[in-house]
Each structure stands twice: as C-alpha cells, then as structure tokens.
Amino acid sequence: MLLRSLVGSLAITVLVCLAAPVPAHAGSLSDERVVKDDVVLTVRGDGVVHAKETITYEFAGGRGIERSFVTRARHDDTRDRLFKIENLKASSPDGGPTGVSVSRDGDLTVVAVRGGDPVSGRRTIALEYDVRGGISRIGGNDELRWTAVSGWNVEVASAEVSVEANGAMRNLNCFAGALGSSVGCTQVVGSHVQTRGNFTQRNMLPRETMTVAVGYPPGVTRALPLYEKRRTLITAFTVNTVTGGSLLALLVLLLGGLGLLYQLRGRDARIVGQKAAEGDHTPVNGMSFEPPSGVRPGQIGTLIDEQADVIDVTATVVDLAVRGYLLVEEDDRDWTLRKLNRPVDDLFPYERTLFDALFADRDAVRLSELGGTFAADLAKVRSALYEDVVRQGWFARRPDSVRTRWTTVGMVLTVVGVVGTVALAFFTELALIGLAVIIAGAALAIGGQYMPAKTARGATVLAHTLGFRAYLARGEASDVESRQRIAMFSRYLPYAIVFDNVHKWAKTVEDAGVRTEGADNLYWYEGPAEWDLSRFADSMRTFTLATSGAISQTRQFRSLT
C-alpha cells in the first residue's frame, strides 16, 4: 500500500509540472520578422510625399525595431541625389515600442523605434513621416521614385505600397530585390481612375528593397529633386568664379614676378652692356686687359654668380700664395701651405679670416690635415665674403640672405598650399586655390635664387670683369714681355681658377716657364725633386681639386675644366 501511494504521488507531481506554464525567454533576431509592411504614400502639390507606414512585427523578446532608408544615391560623376526624411513620429495601438531615434550611416538614414521592456508576440507600429526630394522631371513627366521598403534586418513576409496623388498616373512600375535591382515586384495594379497605384511584394529577404516609380503629367507638383555635389577629386578641383579668380591672380603674380626679375636682371645687363660699349676695361699693354683695380679673385667669383663658392675660397688660397703671404710646397701628391713672414694688416677681412683659420697656432699645415676639419672655418670665410661684396657697394644686401628670405617664404607658402589643398579638397570645391598657392610658393622658392641684384656699381665692375674673363679664356700673352710673363701669369692664375679655366691658364704659365731660361720653380710654388714647370699644369689642377676637397666637407664645388 505504501509503495502504491508513493508512485501515485510522484505521478501527480510530474503531471503538475508538465501542466505548469514555462517562462518565456528573449528570442534572437532570427526569430523575429515583419509580418506585413504597409506603406501609403500621398503626393502633395508642393512635391512633399507624406508617408503612413503600418508595420506588423513579430517580436521574440526584442525591445524595438530598426530599419533604414536610402537617402543618398549617386546621380552622376559630380552629384548625389538626396532624399530627406522629416517630421518622423511613431505610435502603437497595442503596446508596441514608440520611442523614435534617427541617425546617419553613410548613404542611409537609420530609424530606430524602441521601448523600455522586452516585447514578445505580434505588435503593430505606425510610422508617419514626410519625404522631400522624391520627385524629379524625367522624359517630360514628373516622376516619384522612392525606395519605400528597405533596410530590414529580418525577413518581410508581405510588403504593400500604395501611391496616390491629385493627378492621373501616366505610368507606374515597381522593382524588388537588391538595391538597384530591375526585377519587377510581385504585383502592380492601378486604380480605375488612375490616381492610385498599388504594389505588392512577397517574401522579401533581409536587406532587400522595394522601389516604386510613378509618372505624372508635368505640373502635378512644384517639386524639384535635391542634389548635392560629390566630394571627389574631380569636384574638388572645379573651375568656378572663385578658383578662376585665384588662378588669374596667380598669373598676375607670376607675371609681376617676371617683371621684377626683368627690372633687376635687365638693369644688370643694361649696365654691363653700356660699360662694355664705353670700353670700361683697363689695358695692360695696349690690347690686353687686367682685372678691376684692387678686386680680388674671391670677390670676383662672388660677384659673378652671387654665391661665395668653395672654389672662390680655393682661388683666394692661391692668390695669397701669389701675393707672398704663404708658400705652396708639393710633396708626393700632398701639399704643405707654409706661412711666410709678411704683415697681414692689408688683407681684406675675408682673407684675414681664411689666413687665420689655415695657420691657427702653426706655421705650416698639410692639405691632408684639413680634410673634414675646416667646415666651420669655411662657413666663416664665405660669410665674410658676402659681407665684403656688400661693403664694396656691389650689392645692397647680402645675396645669401636675400635668397634665404625668398626661399623660406616660398617654402612656407608651398607647405601652407599643400595643407590647404588637402583640406579644401576634403570639404569644398576650392582646392584649386590651394594649388595656386602651391604654385606661387614654388615660384617664389625658385625665383628667390635669382632675386639678389647688383647695384649700378656692382654691374660696372662686372662689365670690367667679363672683359677680363674673355682675355683669360684666350690664354694668349704675346704682347707681354718674356721677363714679365711668369709673374703676370701667376698673378692671373687665381682669377682663372674662379673662371673655371685653371688648366688652360696653368698650361700658359707652364709654357712661359719652359721658354724662360732657369725657371724650374715659381716664387710661390715649389715642386718635389726633379720637378720643373713643365709639370705645373697637372700639378696645379690636382692642387686646386685637393684644396677644394680638403676645405669642403661635402665636396660640392664647381667642376674645374
């Protein structure tokens, strides 16, 4: 009996448990679906399309729904067509979610309708909103084209769209599937009075769309489509009034800059030509010329190209030797510069700077010892040369400072133009303005190299110098007495170095020495044992290269030919 009672009690307990309701658990999104999406579109006279959308949704524990509208579509290479969703509101007659929020996601406008508590079962949600930009003029008709159903992340069992207006429809169509699909909808029906069109699509998959297109006679609405220019490289560099004006201003600026350079450079050329025509060349002996009075080789080199080059400093070293301030001694392809006992009070500041740098606390220095250690001293000598040409009255300002100022302005302007072009290309259609600034900056940076201008006095000295350079280029001295040739040729050799004519003029010195009896050495240059002036041209060429290399850390100097 006891066993029979226990079995009976257990059976009753099991039956009770099976009969008790099981608590509902929140289902996943895959358990939810749109039972029906019913959209009614009313085309108003002002072109605004008023939409009433009734959504029957099967919830499985979710808190709301979310769908998106296609509100931006590519129209052509330069424009996008826009659709604006306005005056959005939601309601529910059976306790569904009604809290509305709107956000943008690229070309989509995302509408979320949410409530506070999880919802299960079937609920109805009513959306109401206005659509602007849905009407456009196509083929002589006013056409409404609108993706009425889109952006669902769940299946849509049935979608119905109806369109009505005050005018009769001329044509109607409907497309379903992926966005841009040309596949027709399940059903398209027009009313007997042709003022209402009904469209139906069954069993839509997640993310599929339903687009309706209805044509009306012109004038049914006063609406125009909404367009926005695309932000692309093509549109960023559009030529319009503003950018065209900027480019015109750039052209005026460049022409003005060319005019300024012409005034500066043209003045130099005019003065040089005038002085040359006046014969502003001091004769040596009737038909030959000598350098401008008191003008040193380093000064001439800086005057000609407006730069204190390494070769100008090298020529100054040779000039100091020729003038008796130091002696050059050659020994096994190395050279020693030996200080001579002579007052240096009459040296120009840049020459004194160079002399002191070479013989700092020493009476002799080998070129091989200067390699890589003379860069700081070289900078001081070059700076002193720039100061000297200003002191001589050949330039109003230091040429290097003028170049640096213009180049710096140009580089800064170029950087500003690059940054501005990128920013303008991203956010506007005025990127050509930034490009114009880049071109202007580059023009300033390049043109700045030509901005140093000689004074009238500097141009006059240059005219004299050019005549002297032509004389040295000929390498002839038949009008100079043989006793004077070696001394005069030695005196002119530093100038030949500046004029890139060292080998030819050194050969002239060599030939003069060979023809002069007993001339095995020069008073300022001593070769090794068994060396004579027949080897001077090669020795001088090598010495000049070695000196330029030793005093220049980067070895950037003009070619010596």
PDB file of N, CA and C in Angstrom, residues 39-44 46-53 86-87 89 127-132 144 146 162-164:
ATOM      1  N   VAL A  39       2.711  50.564 -46.636  1.00  0.00           N
ATOM      2  CA  VAL A  39       3.115  51.963 -46.777  1.00  0.00           C
ATOM      3  C   VAL A  39       2.141  52.670 -47.710  1.00  0.00           C
ATOM      4  N   VAL A  40       1.590  53.798 -47.254  1.00  0.00           N
ATOM      5  CA  VAL A  40       0.708  54.626 -48.070  1.00  0.00           C
ATOM      6  C   VAL A  40       1.416  55.954 -48.311  1.00  0.00           C
ATOM      7  N   LEU A  41       1.689  56.258 -49.612  1.00  0.00           N
ATOM      8  CA  LEU A  41       2.377  57.491 -49.986  1.00  0.00           C
ATOM      9  C   LEU A  41       1.392  58.435 -50.648  1.00  0.00           C
ATOM     10  N   THR A  42       1.335  59.664 -50.152  1.00  0.00           N
ATOM     11  CA  THR A  42       0.451  60.686 -50.722  1.00  0.00           C
ATOM     12  C   THR A  42       1.307  61.812 -51.274  1.00  0.00           C
ATOM     13  N   VAL A  43       1.210  62.044 -52.599  1.00  0.00           N
ATOM     14  CA  VAL A  43       1.996  63.092 -53.245  1.00  0.00           C
ATOM     15  C   VAL A  43       1.228  64.400 -53.165  1.00  0.00           C
ATOM     16  N   ARG A  44       1.800  65.388 -52.463  1.00  0.00           N
ATOM     17  CA  ARG A  44       1.148  66.681 -52.315  1.00  0.00           C
ATOM     18  C   ARG A  44       1.576  67.631 -53.432  1.00  0.00           C
ATOM     19  N   ASP A  46       2.990  70.463 -53.278  1.00  0.00           N
ATOM     20  CA  ASP A  46       4.295  71.093 -53.107  1.00  0.00           C
ATOM     21  C   ASP A  46       5.446  70.117 -53.333  1.00  0.00           C
ATOM     22  N   GLY A  47       5.119  68.890 -53.713  1.00  0.00           N
ATOM     23  CA  GLY A  47       6.151  67.906 -54.003  1.00  0.00           C
ATOM     24  C   GLY A  47       6.576  67.067 -52.831  1.00  0.00           C
ATOM     25  N   VAL A  48       6.099  67.395 -51.634  1.00  0.00           N
ATOM     26  CA  VAL A  48       6.417  66.586 -50.463  1.00  0.00           C
ATOM     27  C   VAL A  48       5.548  65.334 -50.490  1.00  0.00           C
ATOM     28  N   VAL A  49       6.177  64.196 -50.244  1.00  0.00           N
ATOM     29  CA  VAL A  49       5.453  62.920 -50.202  1.00  0.00           C
ATOM     30  C   VAL A  49       5.228  62.557 -48.736  1.00  0.00           C
ATOM     31  N   HIS A  50       3.958  62.490 -48.343  1.00  0.00           N
ATOM     32  CA  HIS A  50       3.622  62.135 -46.969  1.00  0.00           C
ATOM     33  C   HIS A  50       3.413  60.619 -46.888  1.00  0.00           C
ATOM     34  N   ALA A  51       4.090  60.003 -45.914  1.00  0.00           N
ATOM     35  CA  ALA A  51       4.045  58.545 -45.791  1.00  0.00           C
ATOM     36  C   ALA A  51       3.394  58.142 -44.475  1.00  0.00           C
ATOM     37  N   LYS A  52       2.504  57.158 -44.574  1.00  0.00           N
ATOM     38  CA  LYS A  52       1.956  56.487 -43.394  1.00  0.00           C
ATOM     39  C   LYS A  52       2.302  55.006 -43.524  1.00  0.00           C
ATOM     40  N   GLU A  53       3.113  54.544 -42.626  1.00  0.00           N
ATOM     41  CA  GLU A  53       3.623  53.175 -42.704  1.00  0.00           C
ATOM     42  C   GLU A  53       3.131  52.385 -41.491  1.00  0.00           C
ATOM     43  N   GLU A  86      11.592  63.810 -42.854  1.00  0.00           N
ATOM     44  CA  GLU A  86      11.258  64.866 -41.899  1.00  0.00           C
ATOM     45  C   GLU A  86       9.969  64.510 -41.147  1.00  0.00           C
ATOM     46  N   ASN A  87       9.791  65.193 -40.017  1.00  0.00           N
ATOM     47  CA  ASN A  87       8.545  65.098 -39.225  1.00  0.00           C
ATOM     48  C   ASN A  87       8.193  63.651 -38.868  1.00  0.00           C
ATOM     49  N   LYS A  89       7.384  60.474 -36.670  1.00  0.00           N
ATOM     50  CA  LYS A  89       6.789  60.132 -35.378  1.00  0.00           C
ATOM     51  C   LYS A  89       6.258  58.711 -35.437  1.00  0.00           C
ATOM     52  N   LEU A 127       4.306  54.375 -38.334  1.00  0.00           N
ATOM     53  CA  LEU A 127       5.244  55.478 -38.580  1.00  0.00           C
ATOM     54  C   LEU A 127       4.594  56.479 -39.521  1.00  0.00           C
ATOM     55  N   GLU A 128       4.900  57.731 -39.271  1.00  0.00           N
ATOM     56  CA  GLU A 128       4.404  58.796 -40.138  1.00  0.00           C
ATOM     57  C   GLU A 128       5.543  59.770 -40.374  1.00  0.00           C
ATOM     58  N   TYR A 129       5.776  60.125 -41.651  1.00  0.00           N
ATOM     59  CA  TYR A 129       6.910  60.998 -41.967  1.00  0.00           C
ATOM     60  C   TYR A 129       6.696  61.613 -43.342  1.00  0.00           C
ATOM     61  N   ASP A 130       7.499  62.650 -43.615  1.00  0.00           N
ATOM     62  CA  ASP A 130       7.479  63.309 -44.920  1.00  0.00           C
ATOM     63  C   ASP A 130       8.777  63.019 -45.647  1.00  0.00           C
ATOM     64  N   VAL A 131       8.702  62.901 -46.967  1.00  0.00           N
ATOM     65  CA  VAL A 131       9.881  62.672 -47.813  1.00  0.00           C
ATOM     66  C   VAL A 131      10.016  63.840 -48.777  1.00  0.00           C
ATOM     67  N   ARG A 132      11.168  64.512 -48.731  1.00  0.00           N
ATOM     68  CA  ARG A 132      11.450  65.599 -49.677  1.00  0.00           C
ATOM     69  C   ARG A 132      12.512  65.113 -50.666  1.00  0.00           C
ATOM     70  N   LEU A 144       7.762  60.184 -59.374  1.00  0.00           N
ATOM     71  CA  LEU A 144       8.092  59.822 -57.998  1.00  0.00           C
ATOM     72  C   LEU A 144       8.865  58.509 -58.043  1.00  0.00           C
ATOM     73  N   TRP A 146      10.895  56.228 -55.227  1.00  0.00           N
ATOM     74  CA  TRP A 146      11.198  56.160 -53.799  1.00  0.00           C
ATOM     75  C   TRP A 146      11.312  54.697 -53.366  1.00  0.00           C
ATOM     76  N   SER A 162       1.137  51.752 -51.566  1.00  0.00           N
ATOM     77  CA  SER A 162       0.141  52.429 -52.406  1.00  0.00           C
ATOM     78  C   SER A 162       0.542  53.876 -52.565  1.00  0.00           C
ATOM     79  N   VAL A 163       0.357  54.416 -53.760  1.00  0.00           N
ATOM     80  CA  VAL A 163       0.727  55.801 -54.072  1.00  0.00           C
ATOM     81  C   VAL A 163      -0.506  56.494 -54.634  1.00  0.00           C
ATOM     82  N   GLU A 164      -0.807  57.679 -54.097  1.00  0.00           N
ATOM     83  CA  GLU A 164      -1.957  58.442 -54.579  1.00  0.00           C
ATOM     84  C   GLU A 164      -1.592  59.912 -54.707  1.00  0.00           C
TER      85      GLU A 164
END
